[in-house]
Amino acid sequence: MGNCSNTLGIPPGKGPHQVGCADLMVDHTVQGSFFRLYYPCEPSPSSEKPCWIPSQEYFDGLADFMKINRSFAERIFNYLYGSYRIPAFWEAPFKSNGKYPLVIFSHGLGAFRTLYSAICAELASRGFVVASVEHRDESGSATFYFKENSQMQQQAHQADTKNSKPVQENLEKVWMYYRALKPGEEEFSLRNNQVQQRANECIRALKILDEINSGKSVTNVLQSEFDWSSLKNSLDLCKTAVMGHSFGGATVIETLCKELTFKCGVALDTWMVPLKEEIFPNVKQPILFINSEKFQWAGNIIRMRKLDSASIQRKMITIRGTVHQSFPDFTFLTGNWIGKVLKLKGDIDPHLAMDLSNKASLAFLQRHASVMNYFNLN
């Protein structure tokens, strides 16, 4: 793993709660649900913080997305980012303390479930449970699912016919990488299909957490020591929001249209291209748009403005000095010079930019999801 400057790192949450995280995959197939959960926790002395990049295949996916050689990118990414860890304790015990509001988070194009850990950890430290979905619509750099391996099943059966093997032993990991546009392919058609799948995946994550909250047992395909039953009766699903960045911002709007359980949405530097405008009148919930200064253009803003409503609050703010990558964790992990060249940093200090975005998000959630008892903005 690479050696990085001590001045760089993903900032921890600033709220009163310690933060834990765990991965949940329900249904091993590509149609299943996969997300990382961030939550208030009770860390134990043995609690560790997981690697920011979960495995080497995600570096390969980033290389594909950026259209650079995998072997070259692997060495560079590993040196620059390989040593960083998520600011949350891996599978630490859940902190039972009344009912927590829920946020479903949707990542941007070329991203995956761990790349917004600063935002997710901040929300969890303020008393939210946050499910960061890893989308399987081929818009992320990389993700995986499992398929049954009949040969492995047969070998397992021959090796031990009396005791059945764990299901995981009969499964083979399948990696899915970013799919670029094909020559002559219309972007809107692809992206609209993807945003609809993304919205369905957000809704599916909500329904799984609803089942867990009601006390139903769910099977985690991934081997895990986290006690998912500890979440029973701990989620206030009357206070549920959806949040996302870029393509994830478009996913916020599509999700609000499809599922009225979500009380509001926070859309970070939204990329409006994937959306059909005819759905806009069907979005009934309040939305906060938080934009960067450098990414947005007139046509995109005009489409956001088409969601304006006389009766439903639609707020839009722009944080001066920010760029599109001021929201993912990369902005905290790259030196100033390289960060400016790669447009991972803007003119504003990234910590200040994130604080402004998080405080605006929390204030909006406080008003529209009625969560004022769960966090302190100071």
mmCIF file of C-alpha atoms in Angstrom:
data_model
loop_
_atom_site.group_PDB
_atom_site.id
_atom_site.type_symbol
_atom_site.label_atom_id
_atom_site.label_comp_id
_atom_site.label_asym_id
_atom_site.label_seq_id
_atom_site.Cartn_x
_atom_site.Cartn_y
_atom_site.Cartn_z
ATOM 1 C CA MET A 1 0.000 0.000 0.000
ATOM 2 C CA GLY A 2 1.142 3.539 -0.695
ATOM 3 C CA ASN A 3 2.569 6.046 1.736
ATOM 4 C CA CYS A 4 0.515 9.226 1.974
ATOM 5 C CA SER A 5 0.978 12.567 3.629
ATOM 6 C CA ASN A 6 -0.367 12.847 7.160
ATOM 7 C CA THR A 7 -2.087 16.079 6.160
ATOM 8 C CA LEU A 8 -4.422 14.176 3.856
ATOM 9 C CA GLY A 9 -7.285 11.956 4.947
ATOM 10 C CA ILE A 10 -11.044 11.565 4.969
ATOM 11 C CA PRO A 11 -12.474 13.710 7.774
ATOM 12 C CA PRO A 12 -14.459 11.909 10.473
ATOM 13 C CA GLY A 13 -17.990 12.872 11.380
ATOM 14 C CA LYS A 14 -18.251 15.868 13.689
ATOM 15 C CA GLY A 15 -21.470 14.903 15.452
ATOM 16 C CA PRO A 16 -21.903 13.390 18.928
ATOM 17 C CA HIS A 17 -22.069 9.764 17.743
ATOM 18 C CA GLN A 18 -19.259 7.378 16.875
ATOM 19 C CA VAL A 19 -19.839 5.841 13.443
ATOM 20 C CA GLY A 20 -19.871 2.206 12.384
ATOM 21 C CA CYS A 21 -20.294 0.636 8.958
ATOM 22 C CA ALA A 22 -21.166 -2.753 7.514
ATOM 23 C CA ASP A 23 -21.979 -4.189 4.079
ATOM 24 C CA LEU A 24 -25.237 -5.951 3.253
ATOM 25 C CA MET A 25 -25.996 -7.937 0.105
ATOM 26 C CA VAL A 26 -29.449 -9.471 -0.147
ATOM 27 C CA ASP A 27 -29.891 -11.937 -3.048
ATOM 28 C CA HIS A 28 -26.589 -12.966 -4.616
ATOM 29 C CA THR A 29 -27.714 -12.311 -8.211
ATOM 30 C CA VAL A 30 -27.303 -9.115 -10.220
ATOM 31 C CA GLN A 31 -30.933 -8.275 -9.348
ATOM 32 C CA GLY A 32 -30.116 -8.275 -5.641
ATOM 33 C CA SER A 33 -29.429 -5.327 -3.351
ATOM 34 C CA PHE A 34 -25.980 -4.216 -2.200
ATOM 35 C CA PHE A 35 -25.170 -1.297 0.070
ATOM 36 C CA ARG A 36 -22.868 -0.092 2.827
ATOM 37 C CA LEU A 37 -24.661 0.982 5.985
ATOM 38 C CA TYR A 38 -23.310 3.798 8.154
ATOM 39 C CA TYR A 39 -24.835 4.083 11.625
ATOM 40 C CA PRO A 40 -24.286 5.396 15.175
ATOM 41 C CA CYS A 41 -22.238 2.763 16.984
ATOM 42 C CA GLU A 42 -20.626 1.618 20.208
ATOM 43 C CA PRO A 43 -17.024 0.945 19.137
ATOM 44 C CA SER A 44 -15.158 -1.819 20.910
ATOM 45 C CA PRO A 45 -11.370 -1.880 21.550
ATOM 46 C CA SER A 46 -10.992 -4.333 18.660
ATOM 47 C CA SER A 47 -12.896 -2.156 16.182
ATOM 48 C CA GLU A 48 -10.951 -1.319 13.028
ATOM 49 C CA LYS A 49 -11.589 1.045 10.148
ATOM 50 C CA PRO A 50 -11.919 -0.585 6.700
ATOM 51 C CA CYS A 51 -9.894 0.275 3.633
ATOM 52 C CA TRP A 52 -11.355 3.097 1.559
ATOM 53 C CA ILE A 53 -10.993 1.076 -1.666
ATOM 54 C CA PRO A 54 -12.442 -2.354 -0.784
ATOM 55 C CA SER A 55 -10.456 -4.429 -3.298
ATOM 56 C CA GLN A 56 -8.116 -4.197 -6.282
ATOM 57 C CA GLU A 57 -10.917 -4.614 -8.799
ATOM 58 C CA TYR A 58 -12.235 -1.167 -7.913
ATOM 59 C CA PHE A 59 -8.899 0.345 -8.970
ATOM 60 C CA ASP A 60 -9.288 -1.516 -12.274
ATOM 61 C CA GLY A 61 -12.777 -0.114 -12.658
ATOM 62 C CA LEU A 62 -11.584 3.429 -12.012
ATOM 63 C CA ALA A 63 -8.885 2.925 -14.646
ATOM 64 C CA ASP A 64 -11.476 1.760 -17.182
ATOM 65 C CA PHE A 65 -13.718 4.713 -16.398
ATOM 66 C CA MET A 66 -10.820 7.141 -16.804
ATOM 67 C CA LYS A 67 -9.663 5.342 -19.974
ATOM 68 C CA ILE A 68 -6.153 4.641 -18.732
ATOM 69 C CA ASN A 69 -4.082 1.453 -18.632
ATOM 70 C CA ARG A 70 -5.092 -0.815 -15.752
ATOM 71 C CA SER A 71 -1.607 -1.924 -14.702
ATOM 72 C CA PHE A 72 -0.287 1.649 -14.755
ATOM 73 C CA ALA A 73 -3.338 2.986 -12.930
ATOM 74 C CA GLU A 74 -3.150 0.215 -10.349
ATOM 75 C CA ARG A 75 0.325 1.293 -9.279
ATOM 76 C CA ILE A 76 -0.580 4.996 -9.224
ATOM 77 C CA PHE A 77 -3.897 4.550 -7.409
ATOM 78 C CA ASN A 78 -2.380 2.136 -4.928
ATOM 79 C CA TYR A 79 0.421 4.587 -4.141
ATOM 80 C CA LEU A 80 -1.855 7.635 -3.869
ATOM 81 C CA TYR A 81 -4.911 6.109 -2.218
ATOM 82 C CA GLY A 82 -4.143 2.565 -1.076
ATOM 83 C CA SER A 83 -3.482 3.381 2.571
ATOM 84 C CA TYR A 84 -6.611 5.413 3.309
ATOM 85 C CA ARG A 85 -9.400 4.140 5.492
ATOM 86 C CA ILE A 86 -13.080 4.906 5.938
ATOM 87 C CA PRO A 87 -13.799 7.153 8.976
ATOM 88 C CA ALA A 88 -16.067 4.487 10.519
ATOM 89 C CA PHE A 89 -15.563 1.359 12.642
ATOM 90 C CA TRP A 90 -16.067 -1.872 10.726
ATOM 91 C CA GLU A 91 -19.086 -3.841 11.978
ATOM 92 C CA ALA A 92 -19.037 -2.101 15.374
ATOM 93 C CA PRO A 93 -22.136 -2.770 17.508
ATOM 94 C CA PHE A 94 -25.162 -0.677 16.636
ATOM 95 C CA LYS A 95 -25.998 2.025 19.180
ATOM 96 C CA SER A 96 -29.626 1.604 20.211
ATOM 97 C CA ASN A 97 -30.924 5.023 21.169
ATOM 98 C CA GLY A 98 -34.523 5.489 20.102
ATOM 99 C CA LYS A 99 -35.389 5.679 16.422
ATOM 100 C CA TYR A 100 -33.000 7.100 13.827
ATOM 101 C CA PRO A 101 -34.055 8.734 10.554
ATOM 102 C CA LEU A 102 -32.870 7.026 7.375
ATOM 103 C CA VAL A 103 -31.052 8.353 4.307
ATOM 104 C CA ILE A 104 -30.540 6.315 1.125
ATOM 105 C CA PHE A 105 -27.465 7.602 -0.747
ATOM 106 C CA SER A 106 -26.821 7.216 -4.491
ATOM 107 C CA HIS A 107 -23.294 7.558 -5.921
ATOM 108 C CA GLY A 108 -22.272 9.320 -9.127
ATOM 109 C CA LEU A 109 -21.120 8.081 -12.524
ATOM 110 C CA GLY A 110 -17.935 6.014 -12.232
ATOM 111 C CA ALA A 111 -18.183 5.782 -8.438
ATOM 112 C CA PHE A 112 -19.167 3.041 -5.966
ATOM 113 C CA ARG A 113 -20.438 2.644 -2.423
ATOM 114 C CA THR A 114 -17.368 3.820 -0.471
ATOM 115 C CA LEU A 115 -16.399 7.019 -2.310
ATOM 116 C CA TYR A 116 -18.707 9.349 -0.332
ATOM 117 C CA SER A 117 -17.741 8.189 3.143
ATOM 118 C CA ALA A 118 -17.120 11.742 4.426
ATOM 119 C CA ILE A 119 -20.743 12.705 3.764
ATOM 120 C CA CYS A 120 -22.181 9.411 4.995
ATOM 121 C CA ALA A 121 -20.067 9.377 8.162
ATOM 122 C CA GLU A 122 -21.032 12.968 8.958
ATOM 123 C CA LEU A 123 -24.727 12.154 8.673
ATOM 124 C CA ALA A 124 -24.329 9.034 10.820
ATOM 125 C CA SER A 125 -22.436 11.014 13.462
ATOM 126 C CA ARG A 126 -25.470 13.321 13.659
ATOM 127 C CA GLY A 127 -27.855 10.458 14.314
ATOM 128 C CA PHE A 128 -28.828 9.141 10.898
ATOM 129 C CA VAL A 129 -28.628 5.663 9.470
ATOM 130 C CA VAL A 130 -27.282 5.942 5.914
ATOM 131 C CA ALA A 131 -27.416 3.231 3.249
ATOM 132 C CA SER A 132 -24.919 3.951 0.458
ATOM 133 C CA VAL A 133 -26.157 1.873 -2.479
ATOM 134 C CA GLU A 134 -23.716 0.321 -4.933
ATOM 135 C CA HIS A 135 -25.546 0.467 -8.247
ATOM 136 C CA ARG A 136 -25.499 -2.405 -10.727
ATOM 137 C CA ASP A 137 -26.596 -0.480 -13.814
ATOM 138 C CA GLU A 138 -23.067 -0.400 -15.300
ATOM 139 C CA SER A 139 -22.729 3.292 -14.433
ATOM 140 C CA GLY A 140 -20.279 2.669 -11.571
ATOM 141 C CA SER A 141 -16.589 1.923 -11.976
ATOM 142 C CA ALA A 142 -17.018 -1.554 -10.563
ATOM 143 C CA THR A 143 -19.293 -3.753 -8.493
ATOM 144 C CA PHE A 144 -19.880 -7.452 -8.070
ATOM 145 C CA TYR A 145 -22.502 -10.111 -7.538
ATOM 146 C CA PHE A 146 -22.396 -13.906 -7.388
ATOM 147 C CA LYS A 147 -23.450 -16.782 -9.577
ATOM 148 C CA GLU A 148 -23.919 -20.377 -8.606
ATOM 149 C CA ASN A 149 -21.073 -22.651 -9.592
ATOM 150 C CA SER A 150 -22.439 -26.137 -10.246
ATOM 151 C CA GLN A 151 -18.962 -27.690 -10.273
ATOM 152 C CA MET A 152 -18.250 -26.285 -6.859
ATOM 153 C CA GLN A 153 -21.617 -27.601 -5.675
ATOM 154 C CA GLN A 154 -20.827 -31.068 -6.995
ATOM 155 C CA GLN A 155 -17.374 -31.083 -5.397
ATOM 156 C CA ALA A 156 -18.825 -29.920 -2.110
ATOM 157 C CA HIS A 157 -21.471 -32.641 -2.279
ATOM 158 C CA GLN A 158 -18.860 -35.320 -3.008
ATOM 159 C CA ALA A 159 -16.617 -34.081 -0.215
ATOM 160 C CA ASP A 160 -19.321 -34.087 2.422
ATOM 161 C CA THR A 161 -22.759 -35.551 1.741
ATOM 162 C CA LYS A 162 -23.960 -35.441 5.346
ATOM 163 C CA ASN A 163 -23.340 -31.799 6.224
ATOM 164 C CA SER A 164 -24.477 -29.131 3.827
ATOM 165 C CA LYS A 165 -21.927 -26.438 3.050
ATOM 166 C CA PRO A 166 -22.627 -22.741 3.587
ATOM 167 C CA VAL A 167 -24.317 -21.136 0.593
ATOM 168 C CA GLN A 168 -21.329 -18.869 0.083
ATOM 169 C CA GLU A 169 -19.116 -21.803 -0.754
ATOM 170 C CA ASN A 170 -21.222 -22.560 -3.812
ATOM 171 C CA LEU A 171 -21.047 -19.028 -5.156
ATOM 172 C CA GLU A 172 -18.566 -17.490 -7.556
ATOM 173 C CA LYS A 173 -17.907 -13.752 -7.608
ATOM 174 C CA VAL A 174 -18.681 -11.951 -10.884
ATOM 175 C CA TRP A 175 -17.332 -8.442 -11.482
ATOM 176 C CA MET A 176 -19.277 -5.815 -13.397
ATOM 177 C CA TYR A 177 -17.446 -2.758 -14.755
ATOM 178 C CA TYR A 178 -18.425 0.592 -16.203
ATOM 179 C CA ARG A 179 -19.998 0.442 -19.649
ATOM 180 C CA ALA A 180 -19.011 3.294 -21.950
ATOM 181 C CA LEU A 181 -21.265 4.568 -24.685
ATOM 182 C CA LYS A 182 -21.010 2.522 -27.870
ATOM 183 C CA PRO A 183 -20.228 4.295 -31.162
ATOM 184 C CA GLY A 184 -23.370 5.984 -32.407
ATOM 185 C CA GLU A 185 -25.325 5.142 -29.246
ATOM 186 C CA GLU A 186 -27.706 7.795 -27.952
ATOM 187 C CA GLU A 187 -26.707 8.776 -24.432
ATOM 188 C CA PHE A 188 -30.153 9.703 -23.180
ATOM 189 C CA SER A 189 -31.634 6.272 -23.851
ATOM 190 C CA LEU A 190 -28.861 4.519 -21.925
ATOM 191 C CA ARG A 191 -28.811 6.977 -19.042
ATOM 192 C CA ASN A 192 -32.585 7.072 -18.635
ATOM 193 C CA ASN A 193 -32.719 3.282 -18.397
ATOM 194 C CA GLN A 194 -29.910 3.419 -15.861
ATOM 195 C CA VAL A 195 -31.517 6.122 -13.721
ATOM 196 C CA GLN A 196 -34.719 4.102 -13.530
ATOM 197 C CA GLN A 197 -32.779 1.030 -12.401
ATOM 198 C CA ARG A 198 -30.891 3.158 -9.901
ATOM 199 C CA ALA A 199 -34.145 4.474 -8.429
ATOM 200 C CA ASN A 200 -35.471 0.931 -8.130
ATOM 201 C CA GLU A 201 -32.281 -0.088 -6.317
ATOM 202 C CA CYS A 202 -32.719 2.774 -3.843
ATOM 203 C CA ILE A 203 -36.316 1.741 -3.230
ATOM 204 C CA ARG A 204 -35.258 -1.894 -2.798
ATOM 205 C CA ALA A 205 -32.694 -0.868 -0.166
ATOM 206 C CA LEU A 206 -35.424 1.036 1.671
ATOM 207 C CA LYS A 207 -37.729 -1.987 1.628
ATOM 208 C CA ILE A 208 -34.985 -4.287 2.947
ATOM 209 C CA LEU A 209 -34.273 -1.914 5.817
ATOM 210 C CA ASP A 210 -38.015 -1.707 6.474
ATOM 211 C CA GLU A 211 -38.073 -5.496 6.819
ATOM 212 C CA ILE A 212 -35.079 -5.460 9.161
ATOM 213 C CA ASN A 213 -36.700 -2.699 11.213
ATOM 214 C CA SER A 214 -39.877 -4.762 11.548
ATOM 215 C CA GLY A 215 -37.901 -7.719 12.896
ATOM 216 C CA LYS A 216 -37.759 -9.894 9.792
ATOM 217 C CA SER A 217 -34.576 -11.878 9.269
ATOM 218 C CA VAL A 218 -32.605 -11.170 6.107
ATOM 219 C CA THR A 219 -29.819 -13.326 4.714
ATOM 220 C CA ASN A 220 -26.569 -11.480 4.061
ATOM 221 C CA VAL A 221 -24.778 -13.103 1.128
ATOM 222 C CA LEU A 222 -21.529 -11.648 2.469
ATOM 223 C CA GLN A 223 -19.987 -13.268 5.499
ATOM 224 C CA SER A 224 -20.482 -10.798 8.319
ATOM 225 C CA GLU A 225 -20.375 -10.644 12.093
ATOM 226 C CA PHE A 226 -22.628 -7.599 12.307
ATOM 227 C CA ASP A 227 -25.901 -8.269 14.105
ATOM 228 C CA TRP A 228 -28.492 -6.937 11.662
ATOM 229 C CA SER A 229 -31.296 -7.827 14.084
ATOM 230 C CA SER A 230 -29.986 -5.077 16.393
ATOM 231 C CA LEU A 231 -31.637 -2.573 14.015
ATOM 232 C CA LYS A 232 -35.109 -3.840 14.936
ATOM 233 C CA ASN A 233 -37.430 -0.951 15.842
ATOM 234 C CA SER A 234 -34.495 1.493 15.555
ATOM 235 C CA LEU A 235 -35.381 3.196 12.259
ATOM 236 C CA ASP A 236 -37.976 5.924 11.962
ATOM 237 C CA LEU A 237 -39.193 5.251 8.441
ATOM 238 C CA CYS A 238 -41.566 8.194 8.641
ATOM 239 C CA LYS A 239 -38.386 10.266 8.394
ATOM 240 C CA THR A 240 -36.702 8.943 5.287
ATOM 241 C CA ALA A 241 -34.772 10.942 2.694
ATOM 242 C CA VAL A 242 -32.857 10.168 -0.488
ATOM 243 C CA MET A 243 -29.568 11.876 -1.339
ATOM 244 C CA GLY A 244 -27.052 11.603 -4.163
ATOM 245 C CA HIS A 245 -24.319 13.251 -6.218
ATOM 246 C CA SER A 246 -24.275 13.949 -9.979
ATOM 247 C CA PHE A 247 -25.946 10.912 -11.573
ATOM 248 C CA GLY A 248 -26.988 10.183 -8.010
ATOM 249 C CA GLY A 249 -28.683 13.595 -7.944
ATOM 250 C CA ALA A 250 -30.753 12.579 -10.964
ATOM 251 C CA THR A 251 -31.451 9.325 -9.106
ATOM 252 C CA VAL A 252 -32.826 11.378 -6.207
ATOM 253 C CA ILE A 253 -35.442 12.971 -8.471
ATOM 254 C CA GLU A 254 -36.394 9.692 -10.165
ATOM 255 C CA THR A 255 -36.653 7.966 -6.769
ATOM 256 C CA LEU A 256 -38.887 10.681 -5.301
ATOM 257 C CA CYS A 257 -41.179 10.282 -8.289
ATOM 258 C CA LYS A 258 -41.401 6.506 -7.862
ATOM 259 C CA GLU A 259 -41.657 6.236 -4.059
ATOM 260 C CA LEU A 260 -43.631 8.633 -1.865
ATOM 261 C CA THR A 261 -42.215 7.086 1.331
ATOM 262 C CA PHE A 262 -39.249 9.413 0.851
ATOM 263 C CA LYS A 263 -40.106 12.708 2.541
ATOM 264 C CA CYS A 264 -37.499 14.845 0.768
ATOM 265 C CA GLY A 265 -34.365 14.744 -1.348
ATOM 266 C CA VAL A 266 -30.905 16.349 -1.353
ATOM 267 C CA ALA A 267 -29.359 16.505 -4.831
ATOM 268 C CA LEU A 268 -25.651 17.341 -4.955
ATOM 269 C CA ASP A 269 -24.405 18.912 -8.204
ATOM 270 C CA THR A 270 -27.081 17.081 -10.134
ATOM 271 C CA TRP A 271 -26.575 15.895 -13.699
ATOM 272 C CA MET A 272 -30.067 16.362 -15.161
ATOM 273 C CA VAL A 273 -29.451 14.720 -18.564
ATOM 274 C CA PRO A 274 -30.788 11.233 -17.647
ATOM 275 C CA LEU A 275 -34.261 12.466 -16.652
ATOM 276 C CA LYS A 276 -37.491 12.744 -18.640
ATOM 277 C CA GLU A 277 -39.099 16.100 -17.913
ATOM 278 C CA GLU A 278 -42.578 14.596 -17.917
ATOM 279 C CA ILE A 279 -41.884 13.048 -14.496
ATOM 280 C CA PHE A 280 -41.251 16.445 -12.881
ATOM 281 C CA PRO A 281 -44.935 17.185 -12.019
ATOM 282 C CA ASN A 282 -45.088 13.814 -10.237
ATOM 283 C CA VAL A 283 -42.340 14.759 -7.786
ATOM 284 C CA LYS A 284 -44.262 15.947 -4.734
ATOM 285 C CA GLN A 285 -41.514 16.185 -2.101
ATOM 286 C CA PRO A 286 -39.192 19.085 -1.180
ATOM 287 C CA ILE A 287 -35.751 19.064 -2.842
ATOM 288 C CA LEU A 288 -32.534 20.879 -1.983
ATOM 289 C CA PHE A 289 -30.116 21.337 -4.875
ATOM 290 C CA ILE A 290 -26.521 22.021 -3.769
ATOM 291 C CA ASN A 291 -24.389 22.937 -6.773
ATOM 292 C CA SER A 292 -20.696 23.462 -7.394
ATOM 293 C CA GLU A 293 -19.568 26.646 -9.093
ATOM 294 C CA LYS A 294 -17.570 25.067 -11.918
ATOM 295 C CA PHE A 295 -19.660 22.091 -13.066
ATOM 296 C CA GLN A 296 -23.070 23.583 -13.765
ATOM 297 C CA TRP A 297 -24.140 25.108 -17.056
ATOM 298 C CA ALA A 298 -27.208 27.117 -18.105
ATOM 299 C CA GLY A 299 -29.130 24.251 -19.705
ATOM 300 C CA ASN A 300 -28.720 22.034 -16.658
ATOM 301 C CA ILE A 301 -29.851 24.793 -14.285
ATOM 302 C CA ILE A 302 -32.868 25.537 -16.497
ATOM 303 C CA ARG A 303 -33.956 21.915 -16.175
ATOM 304 C CA MET A 304 -33.588 22.090 -12.382
ATOM 305 C CA ARG A 305 -35.736 25.223 -12.404
ATOM 306 C CA LYS A 306 -38.496 23.278 -14.124
ATOM 307 C CA LEU A 307 -38.961 21.517 -10.789
ATOM 308 C CA ASP A 308 -39.789 24.828 -9.085
ATOM 309 C CA SER A 309 -43.121 24.792 -7.300
ATOM 310 C CA ALA A 310 -45.327 27.392 -5.660
ATOM 311 C CA SER A 311 -46.481 24.924 -2.995
ATOM 312 C CA ILE A 312 -43.498 22.581 -2.496
ATOM 313 C CA GLN A 313 -40.160 23.917 -1.327
ATOM 314 C CA ARG A 314 -37.403 23.611 -3.916
ATOM 315 C CA LYS A 315 -34.180 25.271 -2.783
ATOM 316 C CA MET A 316 -30.991 25.767 -4.801
ATOM 317 C CA ILE A 317 -27.627 26.988 -3.545
ATOM 318 C CA THR A 318 -24.187 27.185 -5.137
ATOM 319 C CA ILE A 319 -20.985 26.919 -3.109
ATOM 320 C CA ARG A 320 -18.439 29.304 -4.562
ATOM 321 C CA GLY A 321 -14.986 27.953 -5.317
ATOM 322 C CA THR A 322 -16.150 24.350 -5.638
ATOM 323 C CA VAL A 323 -15.830 21.833 -8.464
ATOM 324 C CA HIS A 324 -17.824 18.722 -9.310
ATOM 325 C CA GLN A 325 -15.404 16.532 -7.333
ATOM 326 C CA SER A 326 -15.760 18.631 -4.168
ATOM 327 C CA PHE A 327 -18.350 16.105 -2.938
ATOM 328 C CA PRO A 328 -16.614 12.674 -3.216
ATOM 329 C CA ASP A 329 -13.763 11.748 -0.868
ATOM 330 C CA PHE A 330 -11.080 12.221 -3.549
ATOM 331 C CA THR A 331 -11.022 15.936 -2.761
ATOM 332 C CA PHE A 332 -9.509 15.198 0.686
ATOM 333 C CA LEU A 333 -6.930 12.676 -0.514
ATOM 334 C CA THR A 334 -4.993 14.554 -3.181
ATOM 335 C CA GLY A 335 -2.425 17.316 -2.744
ATOM 336 C CA ASN A 336 -3.300 20.839 -3.845
ATOM 337 C CA TRP A 337 -1.299 20.893 -7.076
ATOM 338 C CA ILE A 338 -2.394 17.481 -8.347
ATOM 339 C CA GLY A 339 -5.885 18.128 -7.048
ATOM 340 C CA LYS A 340 -6.207 21.325 -9.056
ATOM 341 C CA VAL A 341 -4.784 19.726 -12.227
ATOM 342 C CA LEU A 342 -7.150 16.746 -11.977
ATOM 343 C CA LYS A 343 -10.055 19.018 -10.950
ATOM 344 C CA LEU A 344 -10.469 17.161 -7.681
ATOM 345 C CA LYS A 345 -10.151 20.400 -5.720
ATOM 346 C CA GLY A 346 -11.594 23.854 -6.226
ATOM 347 C CA ASP A 347 -10.408 27.235 -5.011
ATOM 348 C CA ILE A 348 -12.116 26.780 -1.639
ATOM 349 C CA ASP A 349 -10.665 24.615 1.125
ATOM 350 C CA PRO A 350 -12.289 21.168 0.674
ATOM 351 C CA HIS A 351 -13.092 20.865 4.380
ATOM 352 C CA LEU A 352 -14.911 24.185 4.352
ATOM 353 C CA ALA A 353 -16.778 23.226 1.185
ATOM 354 C CA MET A 354 -17.887 19.940 2.746
ATOM 355 C CA ASP A 355 -18.923 21.657 5.984
ATOM 356 C CA LEU A 356 -21.070 24.143 4.068
ATOM 357 C CA SER A 357 -22.712 21.372 2.057
ATOM 358 C CA ASN A 358 -23.319 19.167 5.088
ATOM 359 C CA LYS A 359 -24.770 21.970 7.208
ATOM 360 C CA ALA A 360 -27.123 22.999 4.416
ATOM 361 C CA SER A 361 -28.197 19.367 3.972
ATOM 362 C CA LEU A 362 -28.768 18.852 7.683
ATOM 363 C CA ALA A 363 -30.752 22.073 8.031
ATOM 364 C CA PHE A 364 -32.943 21.033 5.104
ATOM 365 C CA LEU A 365 -33.469 17.553 6.539
ATOM 366 C CA GLN A 366 -34.267 19.083 9.908
ATOM 367 C CA ARG A 367 -37.084 21.054 8.369
ATOM 368 C CA HIS A 368 -38.532 18.529 5.962
ATOM 369 C CA ALA A 369 -37.893 15.154 7.575
ATOM 370 C CA SER A 370 -38.621 16.451 11.104
ATOM 371 C CA VAL A 371 -35.363 15.174 12.546
ATOM 372 C CA MET A 372 -34.423 18.120 14.751
ATOM 373 C CA ASN A 373 -34.108 15.905 17.834
ATOM 374 C CA TYR A 374 -31.460 13.734 16.246
ATOM 375 C CA PHE A 375 -28.509 16.033 15.664
ATOM 376 C CA ASN A 376 -26.727 19.201 16.628
ATOM 377 C CA LEU A 377 -25.511 21.465 13.844
ATOM 378 C CA ASN A 378 -22.784 23.107 15.918
#
